[in-house]
Short mmCIF file of C-alpha atoms in Angstrom, two decimals:
data_model
loop_
_atom_site.label_atom_id
_atom_site.label_comp_id
_atom_site.label_asym_id
_atom_site.label_seq_id
_atom_site.Cartn_x
_atom_site.Cartn_y
_atom_site.Cartn_z
CA MET A 1 -46.93 -66.98 -34.09
CA VAL A 2 -48.73 -64.57 -32.10
CA LYS A 3 -46.93 -65.05 -29.02
CA HIS A 4 -43.44 -64.61 -30.98
CA ARG A 5 -44.04 -61.46 -32.31
CA SER A 6 -45.24 -60.10 -28.80
CA SER A 7 -42.12 -61.35 -27.30
CA SER A 8 -39.87 -59.88 -30.34
CA ARG A 9 -41.87 -56.46 -29.68
CA SER A 10 -41.45 -56.47 -25.80
CA SER A 11 -37.56 -57.35 -26.49
CA SER A 12 -37.18 -54.58 -29.03
CA SER A 13 -38.96 -52.06 -26.83
CA SER A 14 -36.54 -53.09 -23.87
CA ALA A 15 -33.48 -52.74 -26.01
CA ARG A 16 -34.82 -49.43 -27.12
CA PHE A 17 -35.62 -48.31 -23.50
CA LEU A 18 -31.96 -49.22 -22.46
CA SER A 19 -30.44 -47.74 -25.14
CA LEU A 20 -32.33 -44.50 -24.51
CA LYS A 21 -31.25 -44.89 -20.53
CA ALA A 22 -27.32 -45.33 -21.61
CA ILE A 23 -27.78 -42.17 -23.75
CA THR A 24 -29.30 -39.80 -21.18
CA LEU A 25 -26.59 -41.20 -18.40
CA TYR A 26 -23.93 -40.49 -21.01
CA LEU A 27 -25.06 -37.03 -21.56
CA ILE A 28 -25.52 -36.45 -18.10
CA PHE A 29 -22.00 -37.62 -17.25
CA VAL A 30 -20.75 -35.62 -20.22
CA PHE A 31 -22.53 -32.37 -18.64
CA ALA A 32 -21.06 -32.73 -15.21
CA PHE A 33 -17.83 -33.29 -16.48
CA THR A 34 -18.01 -30.38 -18.25
CA VAL A 35 -19.41 -28.02 -15.10
CA TRP A 36 -16.50 -29.57 -13.07
CA VAL A 37 -13.79 -28.67 -15.93
CA LEU A 38 -15.38 -25.10 -16.04
CA VAL A 39 -15.50 -24.72 -12.16
CA VAL A 40 -11.73 -25.80 -12.11
CA PHE A 41 -10.47 -23.55 -14.67
CA THR A 42 -12.36 -20.52 -13.32
CA SER A 43 -11.08 -21.02 -9.79
CA ARG A 44 -7.49 -21.22 -11.17
CA ASN A 45 -7.91 -17.74 -12.62
CA ILE A 46 -7.83 -14.93 -10.11
CA GLN A 47 -7.26 -12.04 -12.28
CA THR A 48 -6.16 -12.09 -15.83
CA ASP A 49 -4.75 -8.76 -18.03
CA ASP A 50 -7.66 -9.21 -20.39
CA ASP A 51 -10.30 -9.29 -17.67
CA GLN A 52 -11.03 -5.81 -16.76
CA THR A 53 -14.97 -5.62 -16.24
CA GLN A 54 -15.02 -8.42 -13.85
CA HIS A 55 -12.03 -8.08 -11.80
CA HIS A 56 -13.76 -7.40 -8.59
CA GLN A 57 -16.02 -10.36 -8.69
CA HIS A 58 -12.90 -13.15 -8.01
CA GLN A 59 -12.83 -14.93 -4.91
CA ASP A 60 -10.18 -14.57 -2.34
CA PRO A 61 -7.14 -16.50 -3.83
CA ARG A 62 -6.50 -18.17 -0.48
CA LYS A 63 -9.55 -20.34 -0.52
CA ASN A 64 -9.33 -23.91 -1.82
CA LEU A 65 -5.47 -23.92 -2.07
CA LYS A 66 -3.11 -25.77 0.00
CA LYS A 67 -0.93 -23.72 2.38
CA PRO A 68 2.66 -23.78 2.73
CA SER A 69 4.42 -25.82 5.66
CA ASP A 70 3.59 -23.94 9.19
CA ASP A 71 7.01 -24.78 10.75
CA LEU A 72 8.29 -21.62 13.18
CA ASP A 73 10.90 -20.52 10.65
CA SER A 74 8.08 -20.38 8.13
CA GLN A 75 5.89 -18.49 10.24
CA LEU A 76 8.33 -15.72 11.22
CA TRP A 77 10.28 -15.21 7.98
CA THR A 78 8.70 -16.98 4.78
CA PRO A 79 6.74 -14.55 2.90
CA PRO A 80 2.81 -15.52 2.78
CA PHE A 81 1.82 -17.92 -0.28
CA SER A 82 1.19 -15.77 -3.07
CA TYR A 83 -0.59 -18.53 -5.37
CA GLY A 84 1.22 -17.17 -8.62
CA LEU A 85 0.07 -13.28 -8.18
CA HIS A 86 2.45 -11.39 -10.09
CA PRO A 87 2.60 -7.58 -10.85
CA CYS A 88 0.78 -6.32 -13.84
CA VAL A 89 0.74 -2.84 -14.97
CA LYS A 90 0.70 -2.88 -18.68
CA PRO A 91 -2.48 -0.84 -20.53
CA THR A 92 -5.24 -2.63 -21.91
CA PRO A 93 -6.02 -2.68 -25.91
CA ARG A 94 -8.09 0.23 -25.18
CA TYR A 95 -5.96 2.38 -23.43
CA LYS A 96 -5.88 5.76 -25.19
CA GLU A 97 -2.43 7.25 -25.14
CA PHE A 98 -1.90 11.06 -24.45
CA VAL A 99 -2.38 13.76 -27.33
CA GLU A 100 -0.07 16.40 -27.01
CA SER A 101 -1.85 19.98 -26.28
CA ASP A 102 -1.03 23.41 -25.05
CA ARG A 103 -2.90 23.06 -21.60
CA TYR A 104 -0.63 22.67 -18.70
CA ILE A 105 -1.03 21.55 -14.83
CA THR A 106 1.56 22.51 -12.34
CA VAL A 107 1.47 21.04 -8.85
CA ARG A 108 2.56 21.93 -5.33
CA SER A 109 2.74 18.51 -3.65
CA ASN A 110 2.13 18.38 -0.12
CA GLY A 111 2.96 16.33 3.15
CA GLY A 112 6.21 14.13 3.74
CA LEU A 113 7.88 12.09 1.49
CA ASN A 114 5.19 8.81 0.56
CA GLN A 115 2.35 11.47 0.62
CA MET A 116 3.95 13.37 -1.95
CA ARG A 117 4.98 10.34 -3.90
CA THR A 118 1.29 8.99 -4.09
CA GLY A 119 -0.05 12.48 -4.75
CA ILE A 120 2.48 12.86 -7.64
CA ALA A 121 1.15 9.55 -8.93
CA ASP A 122 -2.24 10.59 -8.73
CA MET A 123 -1.54 13.94 -10.63
CA VAL A 124 0.07 12.18 -13.45
CA ALA A 125 -3.01 10.25 -13.98
CA VAL A 126 -5.24 13.38 -13.66
CA ALA A 127 -3.27 15.18 -16.36
CA HIS A 128 -3.76 12.09 -18.35
CA ILE A 129 -7.45 12.26 -18.07
CA MET A 130 -7.58 15.88 -18.62
CA ASN A 131 -4.96 15.50 -21.46
CA ALA A 132 -2.67 18.15 -20.18
CA THR A 133 1.20 18.32 -20.08
CA LEU A 134 2.31 18.11 -16.40
CA VAL A 135 5.15 20.31 -15.00
CA ILE A 136 7.23 18.64 -12.60
CA PRO A 137 6.11 19.26 -9.15
CA GLU A 138 7.09 21.43 -6.52
CA LEU A 139 7.80 19.56 -3.22
CA ASP A 140 6.60 20.63 0.08
CA LYS A 141 8.98 22.83 1.96
CA ARG A 142 6.27 23.96 4.37
CA SER A 143 6.11 20.70 6.03
CA PHE A 144 7.20 19.90 9.80
CA TRP A 145 10.81 18.84 8.45
CA ARG A 146 10.96 21.98 6.50
CA ASP A 147 13.07 20.11 3.66
CA SER A 148 14.46 22.30 0.97
CA SER A 149 14.84 19.56 -1.28
CA VAL A 150 13.53 19.92 -5.10
CA PHE A 151 12.32 17.05 -7.36
CA SER A 152 15.40 16.25 -8.67
CA ASP A 153 17.18 15.89 -5.32
CA ILE A 154 14.69 13.19 -4.20
CA PHE A 155 13.59 11.48 -7.69
CA ASP A 156 15.37 10.58 -11.07
CA GLU A 157 13.87 13.09 -12.95
CA GLU A 158 14.98 12.10 -16.23
CA ARG A 159 13.53 8.66 -15.79
CA PHE A 160 10.22 9.97 -14.48
CA ILE A 161 9.85 12.07 -17.83
CA GLU A 162 11.04 9.25 -20.14
CA SER A 163 8.91 6.56 -18.40
CA LEU A 164 5.70 8.11 -18.95
CA GLY A 165 6.27 9.07 -22.53
CA ARG A 166 3.03 7.20 -23.61
CA ASP A 167 0.93 8.37 -20.56
CA VAL A 168 1.41 11.91 -20.32
CA LYS A 169 4.07 14.80 -21.50
CA VAL A 170 6.10 15.86 -18.49
CA ILE A 171 8.35 19.01 -18.67
CA LYS A 172 10.72 20.67 -16.39
CA LYS A 173 9.25 24.00 -15.96
CA LEU A 174 6.36 26.26 -18.14
CA PRO A 175 7.20 27.41 -21.88
CA LYS A 176 8.39 31.15 -21.45
CA GLU A 177 4.93 32.23 -23.32
CA VAL A 178 2.45 30.92 -21.09
CA GLU A 179 4.33 31.93 -17.71
CA SER A 180 2.79 35.32 -17.42
CA LEU A 181 -0.55 33.96 -18.20
CA PRO A 182 -3.37 33.91 -15.47
CA ARG A 183 -3.93 30.39 -13.78
CA ALA A 184 -6.87 28.58 -12.72
CA ARG A 185 -5.87 27.62 -9.04
CA LYS A 186 -7.82 24.79 -7.91
CA HIS A 187 -8.36 22.43 -4.81
CA PHE A 188 -9.56 19.70 -6.66
CA THR A 189 -11.98 17.59 -4.62
CA SER A 190 -10.64 14.38 -2.55
CA TRP A 191 -11.24 11.11 -3.93
CA ALA A 192 -12.55 12.24 -7.05
CA SER A 193 -13.65 10.11 -9.92
CA VAL A 194 -12.66 10.11 -13.77
CA GLY A 195 -16.13 12.09 -14.64
CA TYR A 196 -15.17 14.69 -11.89
CA TYR A 197 -11.88 15.50 -14.20
CA GLU A 198 -13.78 15.38 -17.63
CA GLU A 199 -16.28 17.80 -16.32
CA MET A 200 -13.05 20.08 -15.01
CA THR A 201 -12.00 20.28 -18.57
CA HIS A 202 -14.35 23.23 -19.19
CA LEU A 203 -11.43 25.48 -17.35
CA TRP A 204 -9.52 24.75 -20.44
CA LYS A 205 -11.85 27.15 -21.98
CA GLU A 206 -10.58 30.40 -20.10
CA TYR A 207 -7.27 29.05 -18.90
CA LYS A 208 -4.18 27.35 -20.24
CA VAL A 209 -2.49 26.60 -17.06
CA ILE A 210 -4.35 25.04 -13.72
CA HIS A 211 -2.44 25.15 -10.92
CA VAL A 212 -3.11 22.24 -8.03
CA ALA A 213 -2.49 23.45 -4.58
CA LYS A 214 -2.68 20.06 -2.68
CA SER A 215 -1.85 16.71 -4.63
CA ASP A 216 -2.45 14.09 -1.74
CA SER A 217 -5.57 11.52 -2.49
CA ARG A 218 -6.99 13.32 -5.70
CA LEU A 219 -8.46 10.24 -7.00
CA ALA A 220 -10.75 7.50 -5.74
CA ASN A 221 -9.36 4.35 -4.18
CA ASN A 222 -12.44 2.53 -6.27
CA ASP A 223 -14.45 2.36 -9.25
CA LEU A 224 -11.94 4.05 -11.79
CA PRO A 225 -11.24 2.44 -14.76
CA ILE A 226 -8.59 -0.20 -14.73
CA ASP A 227 -6.19 1.58 -17.11
CA ILE A 228 -6.31 4.58 -14.83
CA GLN A 229 -5.46 2.45 -11.78
CA ARG A 230 -2.33 0.74 -13.49
CA LEU A 231 -1.27 4.28 -14.81
CA ARG A 232 -1.12 4.98 -10.94
CA CYS A 233 1.07 1.86 -10.22
CA ARG A 234 3.28 2.42 -13.50
CA VAL A 235 3.83 5.89 -12.02
CA LEU A 236 4.46 4.90 -8.48
CA TYR A 237 6.34 1.59 -8.74
CA ARG A 238 8.25 1.95 -12.44
CA GLY A 239 8.31 5.75 -13.29
CA LEU A 240 9.15 7.36 -9.73
CA ARG A 241 12.43 6.06 -8.72
CA PHE A 242 14.57 7.88 -6.31
CA SER A 243 17.75 9.56 -7.14
CA PRO A 244 20.44 7.71 -8.12
CA ALA A 245 22.68 8.73 -5.20
CA ILE A 246 20.01 7.82 -3.10
CA GLU A 247 19.11 4.56 -4.63
CA SER A 248 22.57 3.51 -4.36
CA LEU A 249 23.56 4.20 -0.73
CA GLY A 250 19.78 2.73 -0.05
CA GLN A 251 20.91 -0.78 -1.94
CA LYS A 252 24.45 -0.48 -0.10
CA LEU A 253 22.85 -0.27 3.38
CA VAL A 254 20.14 -3.17 2.53
CA GLU A 255 23.35 -5.47 1.45
CA ARG A 256 25.23 -4.81 4.49
CA LEU A 257 22.33 -5.45 6.84
CA LYS A 258 21.76 -8.86 4.84
CA SER A 259 25.50 -9.76 4.72
CA ARG A 260 25.54 -8.85 8.73
CA ALA A 261 22.09 -10.65 9.73
CA GLY A 262 21.04 -13.04 6.93
CA ARG A 263 17.85 -11.44 7.24
CA PHE A 264 16.63 -8.83 9.21
CA ILE A 265 13.15 -6.77 10.29
CA ALA A 266 12.46 -2.93 9.08
CA LEU A 267 10.52 -1.57 12.04
CA HIS A 268 9.00 1.58 11.03
CA LEU A 269 9.07 3.07 14.53
CA ARG A 270 6.50 5.83 14.53
CA TYR A 271 7.55 7.71 17.75
CA GLU A 272 8.48 11.00 16.54
CA LYS A 273 7.64 14.19 18.29
CA ASP A 274 5.17 15.41 15.63
CA MET A 275 3.16 11.84 15.22
CA LEU A 276 2.57 11.90 19.33
CA ALA A 277 1.58 15.55 19.16
CA PHE A 278 -0.65 15.30 16.26
CA THR A 279 -2.38 11.90 17.97
CA GLY A 280 -2.51 13.25 21.30
CA CYS A 281 -0.82 10.17 22.52
CA THR A 282 1.20 10.60 26.04
CA TYR A 283 1.15 7.28 27.46
CA GLY A 284 4.48 6.51 29.26
CA LEU A 285 5.67 10.09 29.21
CA THR A 286 6.16 12.44 31.77
CA ASP A 287 4.12 15.30 32.56
CA ALA A 288 6.70 17.76 31.24
CA GLU A 289 6.45 15.67 27.83
CA SER A 290 2.88 15.68 27.66
CA GLU A 291 2.52 19.27 28.22
CA GLU A 292 5.32 20.03 25.24
CA LEU A 293 2.98 18.02 22.90
CA ARG A 294 -0.03 19.51 23.87
CA VAL A 295 1.52 22.98 23.30
CA MET A 296 2.78 22.14 19.84
CA ARG A 297 -0.48 20.34 19.10
CA GLU A 298 -2.19 23.62 19.91
CA SER A 299 -0.17 26.00 18.02
CA THR A 300 -0.01 23.93 14.62
CA SER A 301 -2.61 26.03 12.79
CA HIS A 302 -3.40 23.39 10.49
CA TRP A 303 -4.00 20.38 12.67
CA LYS A 304 -7.86 20.83 13.31
CA ILE A 305 -8.67 18.69 16.97
CA LYS A 306 -6.83 20.35 19.74
CA SER A 307 -7.98 18.74 22.63
CA ILE A 308 -7.50 14.92 22.86
CA ASN A 309 -8.17 12.26 25.45
CA SER A 310 -4.88 10.20 25.46
CA THR A 311 -6.52 7.02 27.11
CA GLU A 312 -9.35 6.91 24.84
CA GLN A 313 -7.09 7.19 21.91
CA ARG A 314 -5.04 4.54 23.25
CA GLU A 315 -7.72 2.34 23.92
CA GLU A 316 -9.18 2.68 20.27
CA GLY A 317 -6.06 1.55 18.73
CA LEU A 318 -5.17 4.88 17.40
CA CYS A 319 -1.81 5.32 19.07
CA PRO A 320 1.60 4.42 17.47
CA LEU A 321 3.05 1.43 19.77
CA THR A 322 5.57 2.60 22.53
CA PRO A 323 9.06 1.07 21.97
CA LYS A 324 8.40 -1.09 24.96
CA GLU A 325 5.07 -2.44 23.52
CA VAL A 326 7.04 -3.11 19.98
CA GLY A 327 9.43 -5.47 22.12
CA ILE A 328 6.77 -7.21 23.97
CA PHE A 329 4.97 -7.74 20.39
CA LEU A 330 7.81 -9.10 18.47
CA LYS A 331 8.65 -11.01 21.30
CA GLY A 332 4.97 -12.46 21.50
CA LEU A 333 5.26 -13.18 18.04
CA GLY A 334 8.06 -15.56 18.53
CA TYR A 335 11.32 -13.68 17.16
CA PRO A 336 14.29 -14.35 19.08
CA GLU A 337 16.47 -12.17 21.07
CA SER A 338 19.28 -12.33 18.44
CA THR A 339 16.82 -10.91 15.73
CA VAL A 340 18.41 -7.81 13.83
CA ILE A 341 16.01 -4.84 13.66
CA TYR A 342 16.63 -1.82 11.55
CA ILE A 343 14.74 1.19 12.90
CA ALA A 344 13.01 2.98 10.16
CA ALA A 345 12.33 6.46 11.95
CA GLY A 346 13.16 10.00 12.59
CA GLU A 347 14.38 11.07 15.80
CA ILE A 348 12.58 9.22 18.51
CA TYR A 349 10.87 11.35 21.12
CA GLY A 350 13.04 10.87 24.52
CA GLY A 351 16.06 9.54 23.00
CA ASP A 352 18.03 6.61 23.63
CA ASP A 353 16.11 6.22 27.27
CA ARG A 354 12.98 5.72 25.52
CA LEU A 355 14.37 2.68 23.42
CA LEU A 356 15.85 0.88 26.58
CA GLU A 357 13.02 -1.70 27.00
CA LEU A 358 12.91 -2.56 23.42
CA LYS A 359 17.04 -2.85 23.20
CA SER A 360 16.63 -5.27 26.51
CA ARG A 361 14.51 -7.58 24.29
CA PHE A 362 16.44 -7.13 21.29
CA PRO A 363 19.71 -5.89 21.72
CA ASN A 364 20.45 -5.72 17.73
CA LEU A 365 18.90 -2.54 16.75
CA VAL A 366 20.31 -1.12 13.90
CA PHE A 367 20.17 2.56 12.61
CA LYS A 368 21.13 4.31 9.22
CA GLU A 369 23.50 6.40 11.43
CA THR A 370 25.46 3.42 12.63
CA LEU A 371 25.27 1.36 9.08
CA ALA A 372 26.20 4.03 6.84
CA ALA A 373 29.66 5.94 7.18
CA GLU A 374 29.77 9.45 8.35
CA GLU A 375 30.69 11.02 5.03
CA GLU A 376 27.95 8.69 3.18
CA LEU A 377 25.53 10.38 5.19
CA GLU A 378 26.95 13.98 4.66
CA GLY A 379 24.18 15.01 1.68
CA PHE A 380 21.42 13.66 3.75
CA THR A 381 22.10 15.91 6.78
CA GLY A 382 19.12 18.30 7.28
CA HIS A 383 17.03 16.83 4.74
CA ALA A 384 14.54 14.70 6.11
CA THR A 385 12.94 13.65 3.04
CA LYS A 386 16.05 12.27 1.74
CA THR A 387 16.57 10.06 4.74
CA ALA A 388 13.32 8.95 4.63
CA ALA A 389 13.52 7.78 1.21
CA LEU A 390 16.74 5.35 2.49
CA ASP A 391 14.27 4.01 5.32
CA TYR A 392 11.66 3.50 2.55
CA ILE A 393 14.19 1.63 0.16
CA ILE A 394 15.40 -0.71 3.13
CA SER A 395 11.53 -1.31 4.48
CA VAL A 396 10.87 -2.41 1.09
CA GLU A 397 13.57 -4.72 0.76
CA SER A 398 13.60 -6.15 4.43
CA ASP A 399 12.57 -9.87 5.09
CA VAL A 400 9.89 -8.67 7.30
CA PHE A 401 8.25 -5.05 7.74
CA VAL A 402 6.51 -4.13 10.94
CA PRO A 403 4.86 -0.40 11.09
CA SER A 404 3.94 0.52 14.75
CA HIS A 405 1.57 2.71 13.28
CA SER A 406 -0.48 3.30 10.00
CA GLY A 407 0.74 6.38 8.57
CA ASN A 408 1.47 7.09 4.84
CA MET A 409 4.83 5.36 4.91
CA ALA A 410 3.35 2.13 6.51
CA ARG A 411 0.44 2.17 3.78
CA ALA A 412 2.98 2.83 1.01
CA VAL A 413 5.64 0.21 1.95
CA GLU A 414 2.89 -2.26 2.47
CA GLY A 415 1.43 -1.65 -0.99
CA HIS A 416 4.82 -1.84 -2.86
CA ARG A 417 5.63 -5.03 -0.92
CA ARG A 418 2.40 -6.60 -2.00
CA PHE A 419 3.14 -5.50 -5.45
CA LEU A 420 6.48 -7.03 -5.34
CA GLY A 421 5.47 -10.33 -4.18
CA HIS A 422 3.33 -10.18 -1.00
CA ARG A 423 6.60 -9.73 1.16
CA ARG A 424 5.70 -10.69 4.90
CA THR A 425 4.39 -7.42 6.18
CA ILE A 426 3.05 -7.94 9.86
CA THR A 427 0.22 -5.09 10.85
CA PRO A 428 -0.11 -4.82 14.41
CA ASP A 429 -3.93 -5.10 15.88
CA ARG A 430 -3.21 -2.06 18.20
CA LYS A 431 -6.72 -2.04 19.89
CA GLY A 432 -6.48 -5.71 20.21
CA LEU A 433 -2.89 -5.75 21.50
CA VAL A 434 -3.46 -2.89 24.52
CA LYS A 435 -5.85 -4.92 25.78
CA LEU A 436 -3.23 -7.64 26.20
CA PHE A 437 -0.46 -4.95 27.57
CA ASN A 438 -3.38 -3.63 29.92
CA LYS A 439 -3.68 -7.25 31.58
CA VAL A 440 0.11 -7.64 31.68
CA GLU A 441 0.38 -4.21 33.36
CA ARG A 442 -2.23 -5.19 35.95
CA GLY A 443 -0.36 -8.39 36.53
CA GLN A 444 -3.58 -10.17 35.23
CA MET A 445 -1.18 -12.05 32.67
CA LYS A 446 2.54 -12.64 32.25
CA GLU A 447 4.61 -12.41 29.16
CA GLY A 448 5.04 -16.15 28.30
CA ALA A 449 3.30 -19.18 26.21
CA LYS A 450 -0.40 -18.14 26.98
CA PHE A 451 0.51 -14.19 26.19
CA SER A 452 2.33 -15.79 22.79
CA ASN A 453 -0.24 -17.92 21.72
CA LEU A 454 -3.04 -14.73 21.86
CA VAL A 455 -0.58 -12.55 20.06
CA LYS A 456 -0.05 -15.15 17.26
CA ALA A 457 -3.80 -15.93 16.70
CA MET A 458 -4.51 -12.38 16.80
CA HIS A 459 -2.16 -11.71 13.99
CA GLN A 460 -2.58 -15.12 11.74
CA ASP A 461 -4.40 -12.90 9.13
CA ARG A 462 -2.33 -10.06 9.39
CA GLN A 463 0.93 -10.99 7.61
CA GLY A 464 0.69 -9.41 4.28
CA ALA A 465 -1.10 -12.44 2.59
CA PRO A 466 -2.80 -11.82 -0.69
CA ARG A 467 -6.41 -10.38 -0.33
CA ARG A 468 -8.89 -8.11 -1.92
CA ARG A 469 -8.69 -4.17 -1.14
CA LYS A 470 -11.19 -3.28 1.93
CA GLY A 471 -14.08 -1.54 0.75
CA PRO A 472 -15.76 1.52 3.03
CA ALA A 473 -16.89 0.55 6.59
CA GLN A 474 -20.47 -0.62 6.78
CA GLY A 475 -23.33 2.14 7.82
CA ILE A 476 -21.16 4.95 6.62
CA LYS A 477 -22.87 7.26 3.94
CA GLY A 478 -21.86 10.06 1.69
CA ARG A 479 -18.22 11.70 1.22
CA ALA A 480 -17.27 10.41 4.72
CA ARG A 481 -17.25 6.71 3.21
CA PHE A 482 -14.29 7.50 1.37
CA ARG A 483 -12.27 8.11 4.55
CA THR A 484 -12.93 4.48 5.96
CA GLU A 485 -11.80 2.70 2.46
CA GLU A 486 -8.42 0.91 2.54
CA ALA A 487 -5.93 3.22 0.51
CA PHE A 488 -5.37 1.93 -3.25
CA TYR A 489 -1.71 2.32 -2.62
CA GLU A 490 -1.93 0.36 0.51
CA ASN A 491 -3.38 -2.71 -1.53
CA PRO A 492 -3.32 -2.29 -5.40
CA TYR A 493 -4.82 -6.07 -5.64
CA PRO A 494 -6.70 -6.55 -8.03
CA GLU A 495 -6.20 -3.82 -10.62
CA CYS A 496 -2.05 -3.90 -10.53
CA ILE A 497 -1.62 -7.75 -9.23
CA CYS A 498 -2.63 -10.77 -11.78
CA SER A 499 -2.26 -14.40 -11.96
CA SER A 500 -2.39 -15.02 -15.52
CA LYS A 501 0.65 -16.74 -16.86
CA GLN A 502 0.43 -15.91 -20.40
CA HIS A 503 0.56 -12.16 -19.64
CA LYS A 504 3.22 -12.22 -17.02
CA GLU A 505 5.37 -9.15 -16.82
CA PRO A 506 8.86 -8.70 -16.59
#
């Protein structure tokens, strides 16, 4: 009897042990499965419209995702895989719409077309932060091009006013009763925070009108509320459209290019006289041309640097690629000789002769003057800002965009193309390329398969694929660090580019 009870207890204890073990294993399995589901779900959500506080902590969207096919055609023309990313510029539920007031901001926009465009977008945001009515900005008439165009000549003024109805009140001119009042004339600090402009509201105690002498770079690139960042995008990509005449002709020229070639490259060939003089880049020029540029640089009062070592500039990658170098570069990437290339640029320094080396590699060069009828360009003659707007439209709509230098237009076009779905934008590694060009020039390397493989490898990650905006360079402190940041308008990810399907915007 004793033996039987002992055996029974042992059996019962063993059963309980097995039962507890099974339950433990089951709980471990459930926990592990739950963690796995959460990891998968989190990795899929790169950025959602409702996630404002953690939007800088998301991982690079290219990780752990399958890449598209790597065939030659895809490498040359197909947009980089965008992983379902799409524009998102709608305000969050916490956004505060403007409250009408009797305070006004007037602005003189400075620079060329794209410097003025991004500056205007900044000033709309500043007016919103300071709760002021914005008077239609005055465009720069004193820049290198001396363009006499007013706002309505370049932009769709009525759309600009109406589209910003919830964000800021915009008027065409100051009311008569405040025209003669004294104004606070301000040079707002560059790359300023929201807190800076909230402090500037103390000016309203003494003034009803603030005049801003410069509009460019008035807001920081990073660390701003997401609603302010999205407002900047709403202005630049939705509200600040070109005038109907410019928009119409620009789209016609895009259609002509596509009907002629099917697909084309827009090359922003930054090889105009002012750019070369400003950067001090004289590689490949004659002594007379180099001297002309030096004189121009020294006689331009607002260009601070007068003495520049052209060789050092080039080796550091600070010079625009020459037309010849662009031809070698595009051939090295694998583009065929038959490729149609639209030249988005002003007057090339050195004229047609300077384009011969590029044309020998790519004979199908197209200019707006050859694409449009003479009568279509009548209203654009003598108005560099208008012709720059045509170049901008064509560059944004091109199959591939290649800038020879990282100026204001190059940054603005790249940002717009990222916003519209990360269209292929190839940014030359000028510093790396110069080393290869020098080897070719010295006879240490030939243009061929080896050269081409090096160029392709160098630019594998410079095709406009999704990535977070770059912060300041390491080791640089103080306000100087802002100059090293990637511009917000060059890459508005993640604030204005999202992945959430349920909040996809039209």
